[in-house]
mmCIF file of C-alpha atoms in Angstrom:
data_model
loop_
_atom_site.group_PDB
_atom_site.id
_atom_site.type_symbol
_atom_site.label_atom_id
_atom_site.label_comp_id
_atom_site.label_asym_id
_atom_site.label_seq_id
_atom_site.Cartn_x
_atom_site.Cartn_y
_atom_site.Cartn_z
ATOM 1 C CA UNK A 1 5.708 -43.145 -20.635
ATOM 2 C CA UNK A 2 3.313 -46.060 -19.748
ATOM 3 C CA UNK A 3 6.194 -48.806 -20.104
ATOM 4 C CA UNK A 4 8.263 -46.182 -18.543
ATOM 5 C CA UNK A 5 5.595 -45.964 -15.633
ATOM 6 C CA UNK A 6 5.226 -49.612 -15.521
ATOM 7 C CA UNK A 7 8.741 -50.284 -15.287
ATOM 8 C CA UNK A 8 9.115 -47.805 -12.756
ATOM 9 C CA UNK A 9 6.594 -49.272 -10.607
ATOM 10 C CA UNK A 10 5.043 -45.737 -10.439
ATOM 11 C CA UNK A 11 0.997 -46.136 -10.137
ATOM 12 C CA UNK A 12 -1.658 -43.315 -10.955
ATOM 13 C CA UNK A 13 -4.760 -42.993 -9.899
ATOM 14 C CA UNK A 14 -6.860 -44.224 -12.624
ATOM 15 C CA UNK A 15 -8.688 -41.705 -14.242
ATOM 16 C CA UNK A 16 -12.167 -43.424 -14.047
ATOM 17 C CA UNK A 17 -11.565 -42.988 -9.947
ATOM 18 C CA UNK A 18 -10.356 -39.166 -10.640
ATOM 19 C CA UNK A 19 -13.889 -38.642 -12.500
ATOM 20 C CA UNK A 20 -15.992 -40.460 -10.076
ATOM 21 C CA UNK A 21 -14.538 -38.772 -6.995
ATOM 22 C CA UNK A 22 -14.676 -35.183 -8.628
ATOM 23 C CA UNK A 23 -18.013 -36.230 -9.324
ATOM 24 C CA UNK A 24 -19.470 -37.387 -5.855
ATOM 25 C CA UNK A 25 -17.820 -33.872 -4.406
ATOM 26 C CA UNK A 26 -19.205 -31.549 -7.458
ATOM 27 C CA UNK A 27 -22.705 -33.414 -7.420
ATOM 28 C CA UNK A 28 -23.444 -33.039 -3.870
ATOM 29 C CA UNK A 29 -22.723 -29.240 -3.837
ATOM 30 C CA UNK A 30 -24.683 -29.107 -6.741
ATOM 31 C CA UNK A 31 -27.571 -30.602 -5.221
ATOM 32 C CA UNK A 32 -27.598 -28.564 -2.245
ATOM 33 C CA UNK A 33 -27.137 -25.181 -4.244
ATOM 34 C CA UNK A 34 -30.283 -26.084 -6.261
ATOM 35 C CA UNK A 35 -32.054 -26.578 -2.653
ATOM 36 C CA UNK A 36 -30.794 -23.416 -1.570
ATOM 37 C CA UNK A 37 -33.817 -21.432 -1.080
ATOM 38 C CA UNK A 38 -33.771 -17.854 -3.582
ATOM 39 C CA UNK A 39 -33.477 -15.283 -0.923
ATOM 40 C CA UNK A 40 -29.858 -16.322 -0.017
ATOM 41 C CA UNK A 41 -28.379 -13.826 -2.673
ATOM 42 C CA UNK A 42 -30.095 -11.326 -1.264
ATOM 43 C CA UNK A 43 -29.687 -12.106 2.743
ATOM 44 C CA UNK A 44 -25.942 -12.569 1.652
ATOM 45 C CA UNK A 45 -26.441 -8.643 0.374
ATOM 46 C CA UNK A 46 -28.329 -7.106 3.300
ATOM 47 C CA UNK A 47 -26.103 -8.594 5.679
ATOM 48 C CA UNK A 48 -23.031 -7.683 3.906
ATOM 49 C CA UNK A 49 -24.585 -4.368 4.126
ATOM 50 C CA UNK A 50 -25.145 -4.312 8.003
ATOM 51 C CA UNK A 51 -21.628 -5.309 8.611
ATOM 52 C CA UNK A 52 -20.088 -2.796 6.134
ATOM 53 C CA UNK A 53 -21.919 0.102 8.496
ATOM 54 C CA UNK A 54 -19.322 -1.155 11.381
ATOM 55 C CA UNK A 55 -16.174 -2.734 9.433
ATOM 56 C CA UNK A 56 -14.649 -1.894 6.378
ATOM 57 C CA UNK A 57 -14.584 -5.691 4.521
ATOM 58 C CA UNK A 58 -14.778 -6.842 0.881
ATOM 59 C CA UNK A 59 -17.609 -8.820 -0.788
ATOM 60 C CA UNK A 60 -15.836 -11.521 -1.081
ATOM 61 C CA UNK A 61 -14.541 -11.940 2.927
ATOM 62 C CA UNK A 62 -18.775 -12.940 3.665
ATOM 63 C CA UNK A 63 -19.488 -16.447 2.651
ATOM 64 C CA UNK A 64 -22.677 -18.002 2.969
ATOM 65 C CA UNK A 65 -23.733 -21.138 2.642
ATOM 66 C CA UNK A 66 -26.949 -23.533 3.235
ATOM 67 C CA UNK A 67 -25.259 -27.152 4.231
ATOM 68 C CA UNK A 68 -27.509 -30.136 6.007
ATOM 69 C CA UNK A 69 -25.887 -31.456 9.200
ATOM 70 C CA UNK A 70 -27.713 -34.668 10.979
ATOM 71 C CA UNK A 71 -30.680 -34.093 9.368
ATOM 72 C CA UNK A 72 -30.645 -30.740 10.275
ATOM 73 C CA UNK A 73 -30.383 -27.822 8.043
ATOM 74 C CA UNK A 74 -27.289 -25.324 8.870
ATOM 75 C CA UNK A 75 -26.901 -21.800 7.613
ATOM 76 C CA UNK A 76 -23.421 -21.104 7.835
ATOM 77 C CA UNK A 77 -21.634 -17.338 7.663
ATOM 78 C CA UNK A 78 -18.337 -16.944 7.280
ATOM 79 C CA UNK A 79 -16.742 -13.508 7.604
ATOM 80 C CA UNK A 80 -13.247 -12.202 7.444
ATOM 81 C CA UNK A 81 -12.361 -10.289 9.483
ATOM 82 C CA UNK A 82 -9.392 -7.375 8.138
ATOM 83 C CA UNK A 83 -6.354 -6.938 9.718
ATOM 84 C CA UNK A 84 -6.655 -4.016 11.751
ATOM 85 C CA UNK A 85 -4.342 -1.144 11.181
ATOM 86 C CA UNK A 86 -2.264 0.153 14.058
ATOM 87 C CA UNK B 1 -54.231 -46.331 -19.097
ATOM 88 C CA UNK B 2 -51.730 -44.269 -21.676
ATOM 89 C CA UNK B 3 -47.990 -43.711 -20.235
ATOM 90 C CA UNK B 4 -46.081 -40.424 -21.131
ATOM 91 C CA UNK B 5 -42.077 -41.128 -21.292
ATOM 92 C CA UNK B 6 -39.864 -38.643 -21.771
ATOM 93 C CA UNK B 7 -36.552 -39.378 -23.218
ATOM 94 C CA UNK B 8 -33.841 -36.445 -22.302
ATOM 95 C CA UNK B 9 -30.344 -35.917 -20.744
ATOM 96 C CA UNK B 10 -29.130 -32.894 -20.580
ATOM 97 C CA UNK B 11 -26.137 -33.049 -22.691
ATOM 98 C CA UNK B 12 -26.453 -33.320 -26.230
ATOM 99 C CA UNK B 13 -25.053 -36.119 -28.550
ATOM 100 C CA UNK B 14 -25.558 -38.658 -25.610
ATOM 101 C CA UNK B 15 -28.331 -40.864 -27.658
ATOM 102 C CA UNK B 16 -31.140 -39.303 -27.028
ATOM 103 C CA UNK B 17 -32.625 -39.894 -30.637
ATOM 104 C CA UNK B 18 -31.195 -42.837 -30.882
ATOM 105 C CA UNK B 19 -32.636 -44.046 -27.666
ATOM 106 C CA UNK B 20 -36.169 -42.634 -28.518
ATOM 107 C CA UNK B 21 -36.347 -44.237 -32.022
ATOM 108 C CA UNK B 22 -35.108 -48.234 -30.945
ATOM 109 C CA UNK B 23 -37.197 -47.684 -27.803
ATOM 110 C CA UNK B 24 -40.225 -46.639 -29.357
ATOM 111 C CA UNK B 25 -39.677 -49.172 -31.719
ATOM 112 C CA UNK B 26 -39.346 -51.640 -29.330
ATOM 113 C CA UNK B 27 -42.583 -51.216 -27.781
ATOM 114 C CA UNK B 28 -44.461 -51.209 -30.811
ATOM 115 C CA UNK B 29 -42.909 -54.583 -32.019
ATOM 116 C CA UNK B 30 -44.522 -55.891 -28.571
ATOM 117 C CA UNK B 31 -47.900 -54.686 -29.882
ATOM 118 C CA UNK B 32 -48.499 -51.493 -28.138
ATOM 119 C CA UNK B 33 -49.495 -48.579 -30.466
ATOM 120 C CA UNK B 34 -46.428 -45.893 -30.028
ATOM 121 C CA UNK B 35 -46.539 -42.190 -30.795
ATOM 122 C CA UNK B 36 -42.893 -40.630 -30.467
ATOM 123 C CA UNK B 37 -42.217 -37.008 -30.825
ATOM 124 C CA UNK B 38 -39.890 -34.785 -31.484
ATOM 125 C CA UNK B 39 -39.678 -31.893 -29.419
ATOM 126 C CA UNK B 40 -36.235 -30.661 -30.681
ATOM 127 C CA UNK B 41 -37.898 -27.555 -32.687
ATOM 128 C CA UNK B 42 -35.405 -25.893 -35.472
ATOM 129 C CA UNK B 43 -33.197 -28.919 -35.379
ATOM 130 C CA UNK B 44 -35.177 -32.010 -35.998
ATOM 131 C CA UNK B 45 -33.516 -35.562 -36.271
ATOM 132 C CA UNK B 46 -35.988 -37.865 -35.426
ATOM 133 C CA UNK B 47 -37.285 -38.202 -38.670
ATOM 134 C CA UNK B 48 -33.984 -38.948 -40.115
ATOM 135 C CA UNK B 49 -32.879 -41.528 -37.539
ATOM 136 C CA UNK B 50 -36.327 -43.432 -38.201
ATOM 137 C CA UNK B 51 -35.895 -42.693 -42.017
ATOM 138 C CA UNK B 52 -39.188 -41.058 -42.305
ATOM 139 C CA UNK B 53 -37.600 -37.648 -43.613
ATOM 140 C CA UNK B 54 -39.326 -37.705 -46.835
ATOM 141 C CA UNK B 55 -42.772 -38.272 -45.917
ATOM 142 C CA UNK B 56 -43.247 -35.108 -43.410
ATOM 143 C CA UNK B 57 -45.710 -32.853 -44.493
ATOM 144 C CA UNK B 58 -46.809 -31.659 -41.540
ATOM 145 C CA UNK B 59 -45.277 -31.105 -37.964
ATOM 146 C CA UNK B 60 -45.840 -31.086 -34.322
ATOM 147 C CA UNK B 61 -45.864 -26.943 -34.041
ATOM 148 C CA UNK B 62 -48.556 -27.032 -37.254
ATOM 149 C CA UNK B 63 -50.913 -29.274 -34.994
ATOM 150 C CA UNK B 64 -50.113 -27.085 -31.633
ATOM 151 C CA UNK B 65 -50.821 -24.032 -33.977
ATOM 152 C CA UNK B 66 -53.875 -25.878 -35.074
ATOM 153 C CA UNK B 67 -52.634 -25.742 -38.743
ATOM 154 C CA UNK B 68 -53.024 -29.349 -39.017
ATOM 155 C CA UNK B 69 -55.222 -32.504 -37.246
ATOM 156 C CA UNK B 70 -52.946 -34.930 -35.528
ATOM 157 C CA UNK B 71 -54.071 -37.100 -38.020
ATOM 158 C CA UNK B 72 -52.884 -35.230 -40.345
ATOM 159 C CA UNK B 73 -49.251 -34.957 -38.916
ATOM 160 C CA UNK B 74 -49.081 -38.396 -37.574
ATOM 161 C CA UNK B 75 -46.604 -40.443 -39.497
ATOM 162 C CA UNK B 76 -47.005 -44.221 -40.218
ATOM 163 C CA UNK B 77 -44.230 -45.863 -39.479
ATOM 164 C CA UNK B 78 -43.559 -48.443 -42.588
ATOM 165 C CA UNK B 79 -41.197 -50.987 -41.154
ATOM 166 C CA UNK B 80 -42.859 -51.390 -37.309
ATOM 167 C CA UNK B 81 -46.512 -51.487 -37.082
ATOM 168 C CA UNK B 82 -48.490 -49.412 -34.939
ATOM 169 C CA UNK B 83 -45.580 -47.004 -34.370
ATOM 170 C CA UNK B 84 -46.319 -43.078 -35.416
ATOM 171 C CA UNK B 85 -43.934 -40.442 -35.597
ATOM 172 C CA UNK B 86 -44.608 -36.948 -34.934
ATOM 173 C CA UNK B 87 -41.772 -34.749 -36.568
ATOM 174 C CA UNK B 88 -40.960 -31.585 -35.060
ATOM 175 C CA UNK B 89 -40.732 -28.161 -37.303
ATOM 176 C CA UNK B 90 -37.813 -27.242 -38.782
ATOM 177 C CA UNK B 91 -38.351 -23.550 -39.572
ATOM 178 C CA UNK B 92 -40.117 -22.303 -36.808
ATOM 179 C CA UNK B 93 -39.164 -21.566 -33.584
ATOM 180 C CA UNK B 94 -38.976 -22.833 -30.305
ATOM 181 C CA UNK B 95 -42.076 -20.548 -28.632
ATOM 182 C CA UNK B 96 -44.081 -21.942 -30.956
ATOM 183 C CA UNK B 97 -44.648 -24.663 -28.527
ATOM 184 C CA UNK B 98 -46.806 -24.247 -25.586
ATOM 185 C CA UNK B 99 -47.809 -25.971 -22.404
ATOM 186 C CA UNK B 100 -51.546 -25.960 -23.370
ATOM 187 C CA UNK B 101 -51.382 -26.576 -26.955
ATOM 188 C CA UNK B 102 -48.452 -29.707 -25.869
ATOM 189 C CA UNK B 103 -50.919 -30.587 -23.415
ATOM 190 C CA UNK B 104 -53.805 -30.938 -25.644
ATOM 191 C CA UNK B 105 -51.550 -32.744 -28.312
ATOM 192 C CA UNK B 106 -51.267 -35.629 -25.489
ATOM 193 C CA UNK B 107 -54.469 -35.648 -24.480
ATOM 194 C CA UNK B 108 -55.551 -36.123 -27.969
ATOM 195 C CA UNK B 109 -53.360 -38.801 -28.689
ATOM 196 C CA UNK B 110 -54.615 -40.670 -25.234
ATOM 197 C CA UNK B 111 -58.366 -40.560 -26.731
ATOM 198 C CA UNK B 112 -56.734 -41.638 -29.829
ATOM 199 C CA UNK B 113 -55.440 -44.829 -27.919
ATOM 200 C CA UNK B 114 -52.427 -44.656 -27.703
ATOM 201 C CA UNK B 115 -50.188 -46.639 -25.260
ATOM 202 C CA UNK B 116 -47.255 -44.775 -25.095
ATOM 203 C CA UNK B 117 -46.179 -41.279 -25.842
ATOM 204 C CA UNK B 118 -42.409 -41.040 -26.276
ATOM 205 C CA UNK B 119 -41.055 -37.453 -25.889
ATOM 206 C CA UNK B 120 -37.645 -37.174 -27.646
ATOM 207 C CA UNK B 121 -36.093 -33.892 -25.467
ATOM 208 C CA UNK B 122 -33.882 -31.443 -27.254
ATOM 209 C CA UNK B 123 -30.742 -30.815 -25.488
ATOM 210 C CA UNK B 124 -30.297 -28.267 -22.673
ATOM 211 C CA UNK B 125 -32.703 -27.180 -19.541
ATOM 212 C CA UNK B 126 -33.837 -24.284 -21.231
ATOM 213 C CA UNK B 127 -38.263 -24.108 -22.441
ATOM 214 C CA UNK B 128 -37.814 -26.954 -25.177
ATOM 215 C CA UNK B 129 -36.381 -29.445 -22.793
ATOM 216 C CA UNK B 130 -38.854 -28.662 -19.636
ATOM 217 C CA UNK B 131 -41.368 -28.765 -22.460
ATOM 218 C CA UNK B 132 -40.816 -32.100 -23.216
ATOM 219 C CA UNK B 133 -40.469 -33.555 -19.792
ATOM 220 C CA UNK B 134 -43.732 -31.316 -18.656
ATOM 221 C CA UNK B 135 -46.365 -34.175 -18.645
ATOM 222 C CA UNK B 136 -44.176 -37.259 -18.157
ATOM 223 C CA UNK B 137 -45.117 -40.123 -16.227
ATOM 224 C CA UNK B 138 -41.769 -41.668 -16.844
ATOM 225 C CA UNK B 139 -38.196 -40.702 -17.741
ATOM 226 C CA UNK B 140 -35.261 -42.450 -19.248
ATOM 227 C CA UNK B 141 -32.249 -40.461 -18.677
ATOM 228 C CA UNK B 142 -29.636 -41.018 -21.497
ATOM 229 C CA UNK B 143 -25.888 -40.644 -20.098
ATOM 230 C CA UNK B 144 -22.566 -41.400 -21.336
ATOM 231 C CA UNK B 145 -19.947 -42.787 -19.288
ATOM 232 C CA UNK B 146 -18.283 -39.216 -18.939
ATOM 233 C CA UNK B 147 -18.250 -36.757 -16.538
ATOM 234 C CA UNK B 148 -20.255 -33.883 -17.855
ATOM 235 C CA UNK B 149 -22.819 -36.069 -19.390
ATOM 236 C CA UNK B 150 -23.136 -37.557 -15.632
ATOM 237 C CA UNK B 151 -23.289 -34.073 -14.444
ATOM 238 C CA UNK B 152 -25.987 -32.751 -17.023
ATOM 239 C CA UNK B 153 -28.314 -35.685 -16.310
ATOM 240 C CA UNK B 154 -27.929 -35.230 -12.394
ATOM 241 C CA UNK B 155 -29.144 -31.464 -13.382
ATOM 242 C CA UNK B 156 -32.058 -32.861 -15.676
ATOM 243 C CA UNK B 157 -32.989 -35.161 -12.754
ATOM 244 C CA UNK B 158 -33.366 -32.145 -10.607
ATOM 245 C CA UNK B 159 -35.767 -30.140 -12.689
ATOM 246 C CA UNK B 160 -37.959 -33.309 -13.353
ATOM 247 C CA UNK B 161 -38.000 -33.727 -9.579
ATOM 248 C CA UNK B 162 -38.955 -29.871 -9.470
ATOM 249 C CA UNK B 163 -40.424 -28.534 -12.924
ATOM 250 C CA UNK B 164 -42.419 -31.391 -14.107
ATOM 251 C CA UNK B 165 -46.097 -31.435 -13.511
ATOM 252 C CA UNK B 166 -46.150 -34.539 -11.764
ATOM 253 C CA UNK B 167 -43.641 -32.204 -9.317
ATOM 254 C CA UNK B 168 -45.444 -29.489 -9.578
ATOM 255 C CA UNK B 169 -49.212 -30.821 -8.683
ATOM 256 C CA UNK B 170 -47.331 -33.095 -5.823
ATOM 257 C CA UNK B 171 -48.636 -36.256 -7.348
ATOM 258 C CA UNK B 172 -46.581 -39.662 -7.372
ATOM 259 C CA UNK B 173 -42.975 -38.402 -8.448
ATOM 260 C CA UNK B 174 -42.119 -39.049 -12.507
ATOM 261 C CA UNK B 175 -40.638 -42.872 -12.325
ATOM 262 C CA UNK B 176 -37.057 -42.141 -13.796
ATOM 263 C CA UNK B 177 -35.133 -44.984 -15.732
ATOM 264 C CA UNK B 178 -31.352 -45.133 -16.629
ATOM 265 C CA UNK B 179 -30.315 -45.693 -20.074
ATOM 266 C CA UNK B 180 -25.926 -45.938 -19.908
ATOM 267 C CA UNK B 181 -24.821 -45.883 -24.229
ATOM 268 C CA UNK B 182 -21.703 -45.519 -25.707
ATOM 269 C CA UNK B 183 -20.433 -48.076 -22.968
ATOM 270 C CA UNK B 184 -16.915 -49.365 -23.487
ATOM 271 C CA UNK B 185 -16.099 -52.538 -21.276
ATOM 272 C CA UNK B 186 -12.867 -52.839 -22.583
ATOM 273 C CA UNK B 187 -11.740 -49.145 -21.069
ATOM 274 C CA UNK B 188 -13.788 -50.103 -18.103
ATOM 275 C CA UNK B 189 -11.970 -52.498 -17.392
ATOM 276 C CA UNK B 190 -8.467 -50.456 -17.862
ATOM 277 C CA UNK B 191 -9.519 -47.719 -15.427
ATOM 278 C CA UNK B 192 -10.234 -45.465 -18.283
ATOM 279 C CA UNK B 193 -14.016 -44.970 -18.667
ATOM 280 C CA UNK B 194 -16.560 -44.593 -15.011
ATOM 281 C CA UNK B 195 -18.044 -47.956 -14.585
ATOM 282 C CA UNK B 196 -21.604 -48.759 -14.861
ATOM 283 C CA UNK B 197 -22.015 -49.103 -10.399
ATOM 284 C CA UNK B 198 -20.200 -45.450 -10.482
ATOM 285 C CA UNK B 199 -22.745 -43.861 -12.908
ATOM 286 C CA UNK B 200 -25.783 -45.621 -11.111
ATOM 287 C CA UNK B 201 -24.352 -44.365 -7.482
ATOM 288 C CA UNK B 202 -23.676 -41.007 -8.720
ATOM 289 C CA UNK B 203 -27.162 -40.544 -9.731
ATOM 290 C CA UNK B 204 -29.357 -42.900 -7.537
ATOM 291 C CA UNK B 205 -31.294 -44.055 -10.385
ATOM 292 C CA UNK B 206 -32.189 -47.595 -11.257
ATOM 293 C CA UNK B 207 -30.683 -48.613 -14.396
ATOM 294 C CA UNK B 208 -32.512 -49.830 -16.879
ATOM 295 C CA UNK B 209 -30.107 -51.342 -19.202
ATOM 296 C CA UNK B 210 -26.597 -50.629 -20.836
ATOM 297 C CA UNK B 211 -25.846 -50.297 -24.585
ATOM 298 C CA UNK B 212 -22.120 -51.135 -26.012
ATOM 299 C CA UNK B 213 -20.401 -47.974 -27.723
ATOM 300 C CA UNK B 214 -20.813 -49.804 -31.034
ATOM 301 C CA UNK B 215 -20.165 -48.822 -35.318
ATOM 302 C CA UNK B 216 -23.884 -50.319 -35.805
ATOM 303 C CA UNK B 217 -25.192 -47.381 -34.050
ATOM 304 C CA UNK B 218 -23.538 -45.348 -37.263
ATOM 305 C CA UNK B 219 -24.665 -47.750 -39.718
ATOM 306 C CA UNK B 220 -28.123 -47.784 -38.903
ATOM 307 C CA UNK B 221 -28.531 -44.255 -38.636
ATOM 308 C CA UNK B 222 -27.076 -43.508 -41.828
ATOM 309 C CA UNK B 223 -29.618 -45.883 -43.269
ATOM 310 C CA UNK B 224 -32.261 -44.365 -41.273
ATOM 311 C CA UNK B 225 -33.401 -47.838 -39.245
ATOM 312 C CA UNK B 226 -33.510 -47.832 -35.893
ATOM 313 C CA UNK B 227 -30.866 -49.695 -34.668
ATOM 314 C CA UNK B 228 -33.094 -52.195 -32.508
ATOM 315 C CA UNK B 229 -34.371 -53.825 -36.161
ATOM 316 C CA UNK B 230 -30.501 -54.701 -37.238
ATOM 317 C CA UNK B 231 -31.032 -58.003 -36.139
ATOM 318 C CA UNK B 232 -27.756 -59.576 -34.279
ATOM 319 C CA UNK B 233 -25.828 -56.786 -33.431
ATOM 320 C CA UNK B 234 -24.932 -55.804 -29.894
ATOM 321 C CA UNK B 235 -27.002 -52.539 -30.017
ATOM 322 C CA UNK B 236 -29.912 -54.229 -31.160
ATOM 323 C CA UNK B 237 -30.061 -56.884 -28.553
ATOM 324 C CA UNK B 238 -29.370 -54.435 -26.182
ATOM 325 C CA UNK B 239 -32.279 -52.093 -26.303
ATOM 326 C CA UNK B 240 -34.317 -55.487 -26.676
ATOM 327 C CA UNK B 241 -33.502 -56.164 -23.084
ATOM 328 C CA UNK B 242 -33.922 -52.350 -22.148
ATOM 329 C CA UNK B 243 -37.393 -52.649 -23.401
ATOM 330 C CA UNK B 244 -38.420 -55.797 -21.637
ATOM 331 C CA UNK B 245 -37.170 -54.532 -18.783
ATOM 332 C CA UNK B 246 -39.180 -51.913 -18.879
ATOM 333 C CA UNK B 247 -42.062 -54.027 -19.420
ATOM 334 C CA UNK B 248 -41.378 -55.585 -16.164
ATOM 335 C CA UNK B 249 -39.219 -59.018 -17.357
ATOM 336 C CA UNK B 250 -36.251 -59.715 -14.735
ATOM 337 C CA UNK B 251 -33.411 -59.921 -17.042
ATOM 338 C CA UNK B 252 -29.420 -59.505 -15.987
ATOM 339 C CA UNK B 253 -27.496 -56.481 -17.165
ATOM 340 C CA UNK B 254 -25.358 -57.841 -20.189
ATOM 341 C CA UNK B 255 -22.143 -55.539 -21.926
ATOM 342 C CA UNK B 256 -20.828 -55.262 -18.832
ATOM 343 C CA UNK B 257 -17.368 -57.094 -19.679
ATOM 344 C CA UNK B 258 -15.170 -57.309 -22.909
ATOM 345 C CA UNK B 259 -16.744 -60.227 -24.882
ATOM 346 C CA UNK B 260 -13.982 -62.701 -26.457
ATOM 347 C CA UNK B 261 -14.864 -63.863 -29.855
ATOM 348 C CA UNK B 262 -13.744 -66.989 -30.558
ATOM 349 C CA UNK B 263 -11.537 -67.800 -33.672
ATOM 350 C CA UNK B 264 -14.096 -69.231 -35.450
ATOM 351 C CA UNK B 265 -16.309 -66.050 -35.148
ATOM 352 C CA UNK B 266 -13.395 -64.474 -35.846
ATOM 353 C CA UNK B 267 -12.960 -66.473 -38.837
ATOM 354 C CA UNK B 268 -16.178 -66.970 -40.310
ATOM 355 C CA UNK B 269 -18.574 -64.390 -38.348
ATOM 356 C CA UNK B 270 -19.873 -60.994 -38.338
#
């Protein structure tokens, strides 16, 4: 197969590069997670309860994450509202 | 002043014990008084790698529990002067080690005039691994150029920076070193293996050295000899460089490219 790829001039990304790229993304994500305050899951739970009083939403439709941008810590809250029934 | 060094990795089977054995033997060869402690309670192996498995009478847990003195439990290495081994217990469970107990053993070793205390960590991030790194002044992170090993090393670095005594007490942080083991330059050249620069960049830790993948490591462990003592092998040379760099010598990195054996060496050499 390798010979065929070579003859056809197809070049796959070397697997070591894939490893590096995947790790770059993963480690950045995991380092942030490790630094995230302990109250985040509880905060998420309580926000969800408040929203549920007014809108009928799914548990998975609320995402909370802590990111760093330009030296500021940003608490990002992402909520997908259900389509309103007519 | 004695230094406590933890050899750790998160992942198992990457070469922690091999590295602990050769690193401590290398420091002892330089004239330092060295104690190497196996923290892997229940799965002791350092004694086997160092070839003293038949001389273990008392172990680390016996000392921590006050059932034996440190003097009774320390095994004097037969091949290298100034080197002492404290074996892990094979029969007890992990809870036999306590933070205070470990701290007392380390203090007693310091009082006994040891220059370096090497803590060979068990795999994982549980209690045993955390105990091994708690008192560390410096850490040697052993990593393979492979995704899961790099990820686990990053995790253990996070734990060092958060849960070591130095981190908790707000002292100067634990000094971190990286040793990349099982490195295969020809696979790196073929784009099949993470390159040294990539791993160093991903983990952002200073590189102490690269140990090439070699048959000699298995042969040394078969014989119960730290591979650093097997003269004229690449692994031995690599670990000697690592010890020199650790002691402050400025040696260029080796074993990063494929070595082509000369025809003469192929025919007559090893």
